Amino acid sequence: VPSLPVRKSSCNLYARRSPRSKITRVGVDLAKTVIQVHAVDAAGRVLVRRALKRDMFIDWCVQLPAGCLIAMEACSGAHHWCRKLQALGFDARMIPAQFVAPYRLQGSSGKNDANDAAAVCEAASRAHMHFVRPKTIEQQGMLCVHRLREGLKEERHACINRIRGLLAEFGIVLPQSPEVLRRHLRDLMEDASNELASMARLVLQRAQQHWQELDEHLQWCDERIAAHKAADPQVQRAAQLLGVGPVTASALIASVGDFKQFKNGAQLGAWLGLTPKQNSSGGKARLGGITKRGDTYLRTLLIQGAKAVVLTGKGCTDNPIGQWAQRLRERVGWQKAIVALANKNARILWAVLTREAPFDAHHISVKPTAVAPL
């Protein structure tokens, strides 16, 4: 009697026919409610191209092969998804948005979620692509303090200008200094000889209370930054530089994390947008202004700290770096000297934090000697 053929189960047939087992690379376009995925195999053939709800994304990823490359743009929530996917054993990576746009075949006129996911998947296949290292939960928590502090500063500035505008309506103009306004505001509200209306006095009183609340919130943020400096040795080493204070040091450590991801200090300066733009051709170098790429907040902090050193000469008497900045100011002007000092501080920060050594202002770097070929 011939043996009957063994019937395979439907589960095994589905596993054999399922295209997910052949997926090697996935491009993801993140959004608040819908997430678009674009999956290809080793040959680049499109296997899956669909939109998923937010709560279904992880369940769909769990069925992918182990170690599958899942790429996404570095946007809001990308660090959260990257950490979650890496914990599941996937090769999750983030790509800056400006590096993804050139790989969109439809160009700027065909931008949608599906085309963006395909562009992310294509960009992730390039060997020369630069990826963003995901931040830890502690880094993102500290950056929340800095984001809140910047928002409170803008709100306080708007509140001060609002008070000045209300006073100007009644012919009262004070010097442009928050301290002068703070010192005279209460006296102006209590002075019965001026033309302030009773309702205007009540409005100014409310605005003054709002100003005081904003100052209290800013003080709380400064206390958190001071605690970060006291607890983190890296922030303490970074704050030793001339023109780098606790706020700048805390923001840099929270944003970068591991400085060894940069090959040298020049790469860190270029990542911060402190290097000049190039328009070179035919062996002739043409350098312009700084690129202004990267994080605007970090670059602003470094430049503002360098401006305080160059314009005031603070700490320049016995510090070689400060003396160098003053000589550079006399030769090329204060604006170029400020940017040069900010770029120099970025390079020094990389050297100090990668070598885990204290900052030495009198350190003299020695170029390594070339090894003669055998």
mmCIF file of N, CA, C and O in Angstrom, residues 222-278:
data_model
loop_
_atom_site.group_PDB
_atom_site.id
_atom_site.type_symbol
_atom_site.label_atom_id
_atom_site.label_comp_id
_atom_site.label_asym_id
_atom_site.label_seq_id
_atom_site.Cartn_x
_atom_site.Cartn_y
_atom_site.Cartn_z
ATOM 1 N N ASP A 222 17.689 76.282 36.300
ATOM 2 C CA ASP A 222 19.112 76.495 36.597
ATOM 3 C C ASP A 222 19.577 75.579 37.726
ATOM 4 O O ASP A 222 20.725 75.110 37.719
ATOM 5 N N GLU A 223 18.715 75.318 38.682
ATOM 6 C CA GLU A 223 19.071 74.397 39.767
ATOM 7 C C GLU A 223 19.254 72.976 39.239
ATOM 8 O O GLU A 223 20.147 72.245 39.682
ATOM 9 N N ARG A 224 18.400 72.555 38.299
ATOM 10 C CA ARG A 224 18.548 71.215 37.708
ATOM 11 C C ARG A 224 19.845 71.116 36.916
ATOM 12 O O ARG A 224 20.513 70.083 36.926
ATOM 13 N N ILE A 225 20.206 72.176 36.215
ATOM 14 C CA ILE A 225 21.462 72.166 35.449
ATOM 15 C C ILE A 225 22.656 72.143 36.396
ATOM 16 O O ILE A 225 23.654 71.453 36.142
ATOM 17 N N ALA A 226 22.580 72.885 37.487
ATOM 18 C CA ALA A 226 23.664 72.866 38.475
ATOM 19 C C ALA A 226 23.800 71.479 39.103
ATOM 20 O O ALA A 226 24.919 71.006 39.353
ATOM 21 N N ALA A 227 22.674 70.810 39.352
ATOM 22 C CA ALA A 227 22.732 69.449 39.890
ATOM 23 C C ALA A 227 23.329 68.475 38.877
ATOM 24 O O ALA A 227 24.055 67.546 39.250
ATOM 25 N N HIS A 228 23.040 68.690 37.600
ATOM 26 C CA HIS A 228 23.635 67.856 36.551
ATOM 27 C C HIS A 228 25.150 68.015 36.523
ATOM 28 O O HIS A 228 25.897 67.044 36.371
ATOM 29 N N LYS A 229 25.607 69.245 36.693
ATOM 30 C CA LYS A 229 27.046 69.485 36.717
ATOM 31 C C LYS A 229 27.691 68.841 37.935
ATOM 32 O O LYS A 229 28.789 68.266 37.833
ATOM 33 N N ALA A 230 27.032 68.917 39.086
ATOM 34 C CA ALA A 230 27.609 68.345 40.304
ATOM 35 C C ALA A 230 27.662 66.826 40.259
ATOM 36 O O ALA A 230 28.536 66.216 40.892
ATOM 37 N N ALA A 231 26.775 66.185 39.484
ATOM 38 C CA ALA A 231 26.704 64.723 39.473
ATOM 39 C C ALA A 231 27.464 64.093 38.314
ATOM 40 O O ALA A 231 27.772 62.902 38.380
ATOM 41 N N ASP A 232 27.771 64.849 37.268
ATOM 42 C CA ASP A 232 28.390 64.279 36.068
ATOM 43 C C ASP A 232 29.821 64.806 35.940
ATOM 44 O O ASP A 232 30.034 66.006 35.773
ATOM 45 N N PRO A 233 30.827 63.933 35.979
ATOM 46 C CA PRO A 233 32.222 64.407 35.813
ATOM 47 C C PRO A 233 32.492 64.993 34.435
ATOM 48 O O PRO A 233 33.341 65.886 34.294
ATOM 49 N N GLN A 234 31.793 64.509 33.396
ATOM 50 C CA GLN A 234 32.016 65.056 32.065
ATOM 51 C C GLN A 234 31.593 66.522 31.985
ATOM 52 O O GLN A 234 32.271 67.335 31.356
ATOM 53 N N VAL A 235 30.486 66.849 32.617
ATOM 54 C CA VAL A 235 30.029 68.251 32.617
ATOM 55 C C VAL A 235 31.035 69.116 33.372
ATOM 56 O O VAL A 235 31.319 70.253 32.976
ATOM 57 N N GLN A 236 31.598 68.590 34.444
ATOM 58 C CA GLN A 236 32.588 69.348 35.208
ATOM 59 C C GLN A 236 33.836 69.611 34.375
ATOM 60 O O GLN A 236 34.416 70.706 34.419
ATOM 61 N N ARG A 237 34.297 68.610 33.612
ATOM 62 C CA ARG A 237 35.477 68.824 32.763
ATOM 63 C C ARG A 237 35.190 69.811 31.648
ATOM 64 O O ARG A 237 36.029 70.643 31.299
ATOM 65 N N ALA A 238 33.988 69.730 31.069
ATOM 66 C CA ALA A 238 33.652 70.637 29.973
ATOM 67 C C ALA A 238 33.518 72.080 30.444
ATOM 68 O O ALA A 238 33.866 73.016 29.720
ATOM 69 N N ALA A 239 33.034 72.272 31.673
ATOM 70 C CA ALA A 239 32.833 73.628 32.185
ATOM 71 C C ALA A 239 34.133 74.326 32.551
ATOM 72 O O ALA A 239 34.110 75.513 32.891
ATOM 73 N N GLN A 240 35.269 73.631 32.502
ATOM 74 C CA GLN A 240 36.549 74.254 32.818
ATOM 75 C C GLN A 240 37.075 75.128 31.688
ATOM 76 O O GLN A 240 37.954 75.954 31.909
ATOM 77 N N LEU A 241 36.525 74.982 30.484
ATOM 78 C CA LEU A 241 37.021 75.736 29.344
ATOM 79 C C LEU A 241 36.598 77.196 29.446
ATOM 80 O O LEU A 241 35.551 77.523 30.004
ATOM 81 N N LEU A 242 37.420 78.052 28.880
ATOM 82 C CA LEU A 242 37.138 79.481 28.839
ATOM 83 C C LEU A 242 36.039 79.744 27.816
ATOM 84 O O LEU A 242 36.196 79.457 26.634
ATOM 85 N N GLY A 243 34.908 80.272 28.263
ATOM 86 C CA GLY A 243 33.768 80.515 27.386
ATOM 87 C C GLY A 243 32.752 79.403 27.384
ATOM 88 O O GLY A 243 31.807 79.443 26.591
ATOM 89 N N VAL A 244 32.912 78.409 28.244
ATOM 90 C CA VAL A 244 31.956 77.298 28.373
ATOM 91 C C VAL A 244 31.491 77.263 29.818
ATOM 92 O O VAL A 244 32.270 76.941 30.718
ATOM 93 N N GLY A 245 30.231 77.591 30.047
ATOM 94 C CA GLY A 245 29.679 77.602 31.385
ATOM 95 C C GLY A 245 28.898 76.342 31.687
ATOM 96 O O GLY A 245 28.872 75.388 30.889
ATOM 97 N N PRO A 246 28.211 76.301 32.827
ATOM 98 C CA PRO A 246 27.435 75.104 33.188
ATOM 99 C C PRO A 246 26.325 74.784 32.200
ATOM 100 O O PRO A 246 26.066 73.610 31.916
ATOM 101 N N VAL A 247 25.650 75.810 31.677
ATOM 102 C CA VAL A 247 24.550 75.558 30.741
ATOM 103 C C VAL A 247 25.079 74.950 29.447
ATOM 104 O O VAL A 247 24.532 73.951 28.934
ATOM 105 N N THR A 248 26.152 75.511 28.902
ATOM 106 C CA THR A 248 26.728 74.979 27.665
ATOM 107 C C THR A 248 27.270 73.572 27.865
ATOM 108 O O THR A 248 27.065 72.687 27.023
ATOM 109 N N ALA A 249 27.955 73.350 28.980
ATOM 110 C CA ALA A 249 28.527 72.024 29.238
ATOM 111 C C ALA A 249 27.431 70.985 29.405
ATOM 112 O O ALA A 249 27.511 69.877 28.856
ATOM 113 N N SER A 250 26.379 71.324 30.148
ATOM 114 C CA SER A 250 25.278 70.383 30.345
ATOM 115 C C SER A 250 24.568 70.070 29.039
ATOM 116 O O SER A 250 24.230 68.910 28.760
ATOM 117 N N ALA A 251 24.336 71.086 28.212
ATOM 118 C CA ALA A 251 23.648 70.864 26.940
ATOM 119 C C ALA A 251 24.478 70.003 25.995
ATOM 120 O O ALA A 251 23.941 69.139 25.290
ATOM 121 N N LEU A 252 25.795 70.218 25.958
ATOM 122 C CA LEU A 252 26.654 69.432 25.077
ATOM 123 C C LEU A 252 26.693 67.962 25.493
ATOM 124 O O LEU A 252 26.598 67.066 24.652
ATOM 125 N N ILE A 253 26.841 67.717 26.785
ATOM 126 C CA ILE A 253 26.899 66.324 27.256
ATOM 127 C C ILE A 253 25.576 65.625 27.022
ATOM 128 O O ILE A 253 25.533 64.458 26.614
ATOM 129 N N ALA A 254 24.468 66.327 27.256
ATOM 130 C CA ALA A 254 23.153 65.714 27.065
ATOM 131 C C ALA A 254 22.847 65.478 25.593
ATOM 132 O O ALA A 254 22.145 64.519 25.250
ATOM 133 N N SER A 255 23.357 66.318 24.708
ATOM 134 C CA SER A 255 23.061 66.181 23.279
ATOM 135 C C SER A 255 23.965 65.162 22.599
ATOM 136 O O SER A 255 23.494 64.343 21.804
ATOM 137 N N VAL A 256 25.256 65.202 22.908
ATOM 138 C CA VAL A 256 26.210 64.331 22.217
ATOM 139 C C VAL A 256 26.311 62.973 22.887
ATOM 140 O O VAL A 256 26.278 61.930 22.237
ATOM 141 N N GLY A 257 26.431 62.970 24.221
ATOM 142 C CA GLY A 257 26.600 61.700 24.926
ATOM 143 C C GLY A 257 28.014 61.188 24.802
ATOM 144 O O GLY A 257 28.910 61.596 25.542
ATOM 145 N N ASP A 258 28.256 60.290 23.872
ATOM 146 C CA ASP A 258 29.578 59.699 23.657
ATOM 147 C C ASP A 258 30.305 60.508 22.587
ATOM 148 O O ASP A 258 29.945 60.468 21.401
ATOM 149 N N PHE A 259 31.339 61.236 22.979
ATOM 150 C CA PHE A 259 32.091 62.045 22.027
ATOM 151 C C PHE A 259 33.002 61.204 21.144
ATOM 152 O O PHE A 259 33.543 61.716 20.159
ATOM 153 N N LYS A 260 33.183 59.932 21.458
ATOM 154 C CA LYS A 260 34.030 59.085 20.644
ATOM 155 C C LYS A 260 33.386 58.697 19.322
ATOM 156 O O LYS A 260 34.032 58.077 18.473
ATOM 157 N N GLN A 261 32.116 59.042 19.140
ATOM 158 C CA GLN A 261 31.470 58.771 17.856
ATOM 159 C C GLN A 261 32.015 59.670 16.751
ATOM 160 O O GLN A 261 31.811 59.398 15.568
ATOM 161 N N PHE A 262 32.725 60.743 17.139
ATOM 162 C CA PHE A 262 33.391 61.598 16.172
ATOM 163 C C PHE A 262 34.850 61.180 16.049
ATOM 164 O O PHE A 262 35.504 60.874 17.046
ATOM 165 N N LYS A 263 35.355 61.205 14.840
ATOM 166 C CA LYS A 263 36.723 60.761 14.595
ATOM 167 C C LYS A 263 37.735 61.705 15.218
ATOM 168 O O LYS A 263 38.770 61.282 15.736
ATOM 169 N N ASN A 264 37.467 63.010 15.169
ATOM 170 C CA ASN A 264 38.377 64.007 15.722
ATOM 171 C C ASN A 264 37.563 65.245 16.082
ATOM 172 O O ASN A 264 36.347 65.309 15.880
ATOM 173 N N GLY A 265 38.270 66.247 16.596
ATOM 174 C CA GLY A 265 37.595 67.469 16.985
ATOM 175 C C GLY A 265 37.053 68.253 15.806
ATOM 176 O O GLY A 265 36.072 68.990 15.937
ATOM 177 N N ALA A 266 37.699 68.115 14.632
ATOM 178 C CA ALA A 266 37.213 68.817 13.447
ATOM 179 C C ALA A 266 35.831 68.324 13.044
ATOM 180 O O ALA A 266 34.983 69.107 12.593
ATOM 181 N N GLN A 267 35.574 67.026 13.200
ATOM 182 C CA GLN A 267 34.255 66.496 12.888
ATOM 183 C C GLN A 267 33.196 67.048 13.837
ATOM 184 O O GLN A 267 32.068 67.342 13.420
ATOM 185 N N LEU A 268 33.550 67.202 15.110
ATOM 186 C CA LEU A 268 32.601 67.788 16.059
ATOM 187 C C LEU A 268 32.290 69.237 15.683
ATOM 188 O O LEU A 268 31.129 69.669 15.739
ATOM 189 N N GLY A 269 33.325 70.003 15.306
ATOM 190 C CA GLY A 269 33.090 71.379 14.878
ATOM 191 C C GLY A 269 32.225 71.455 13.631
ATOM 192 O O GLY A 269 31.358 72.334 13.511
ATOM 193 N N ALA A 270 32.436 70.528 12.689
ATOM 194 C CA ALA A 270 31.606 70.504 11.488
ATOM 195 C C ALA A 270 30.183 70.089 11.813
ATOM 196 O O ALA A 270 29.218 70.599 11.217
ATOM 197 N N TRP A 271 30.005 69.170 12.758
ATOM 198 C CA TRP A 271 28.658 68.741 13.172
ATOM 199 C C TRP A 271 27.894 69.885 13.824
ATOM 200 O O TRP A 271 26.672 69.977 13.690
ATOM 201 N N LEU A 272 28.606 70.772 14.504
ATOM 202 C CA LEU A 272 27.982 71.926 15.137
ATOM 203 C C LEU A 272 27.765 73.082 14.169
ATOM 204 O O LEU A 272 27.156 74.090 14.547
ATOM 205 N N GLY A 273 28.265 72.976 12.941
ATOM 206 C CA GLY A 273 28.085 74.034 11.960
ATOM 207 C C GLY A 273 29.028 75.197 12.122
ATOM 208 O O GLY A 273 28.723 76.309 11.680
ATOM 209 N N LEU A 274 30.207 74.972 12.711
ATOM 210 C CA LEU A 274 31.167 76.039 12.964
ATOM 211 C C LEU A 274 32.298 76.078 11.947
ATOM 212 O O LEU A 274 33.228 76.863 12.099
ATOM 213 N N THR A 275 32.238 75.250 10.928
ATOM 214 C CA THR A 275 33.269 75.223 9.897
ATOM 215 C C THR A 275 32.780 75.996 8.668
ATOM 216 O O THR A 275 31.576 76.102 8.431
ATOM 217 N N PRO A 276 33.693 76.552 7.873
ATOM 218 C CA PRO A 276 33.280 77.369 6.724
ATOM 219 C C PRO A 276 32.705 76.529 5.591
ATOM 220 O O PRO A 276 33.077 75.366 5.400
ATOM 221 N N LYS A 277 31.803 77.146 4.838
ATOM 222 C CA LYS A 277 31.267 76.522 3.624
ATOM 223 C C LYS A 277 32.317 76.565 2.523
ATOM 224 O O LYS A 277 33.130 77.485 2.470
ATOM 225 N N GLN A 278 32.259 75.564 1.662
ATOM 226 C CA GLN A 278 33.248 75.477 0.580
ATOM 227 C C GLN A 278 32.558 75.553 -0.773
ATOM 228 O O GLN A 278 31.481 74.998 -0.981
#
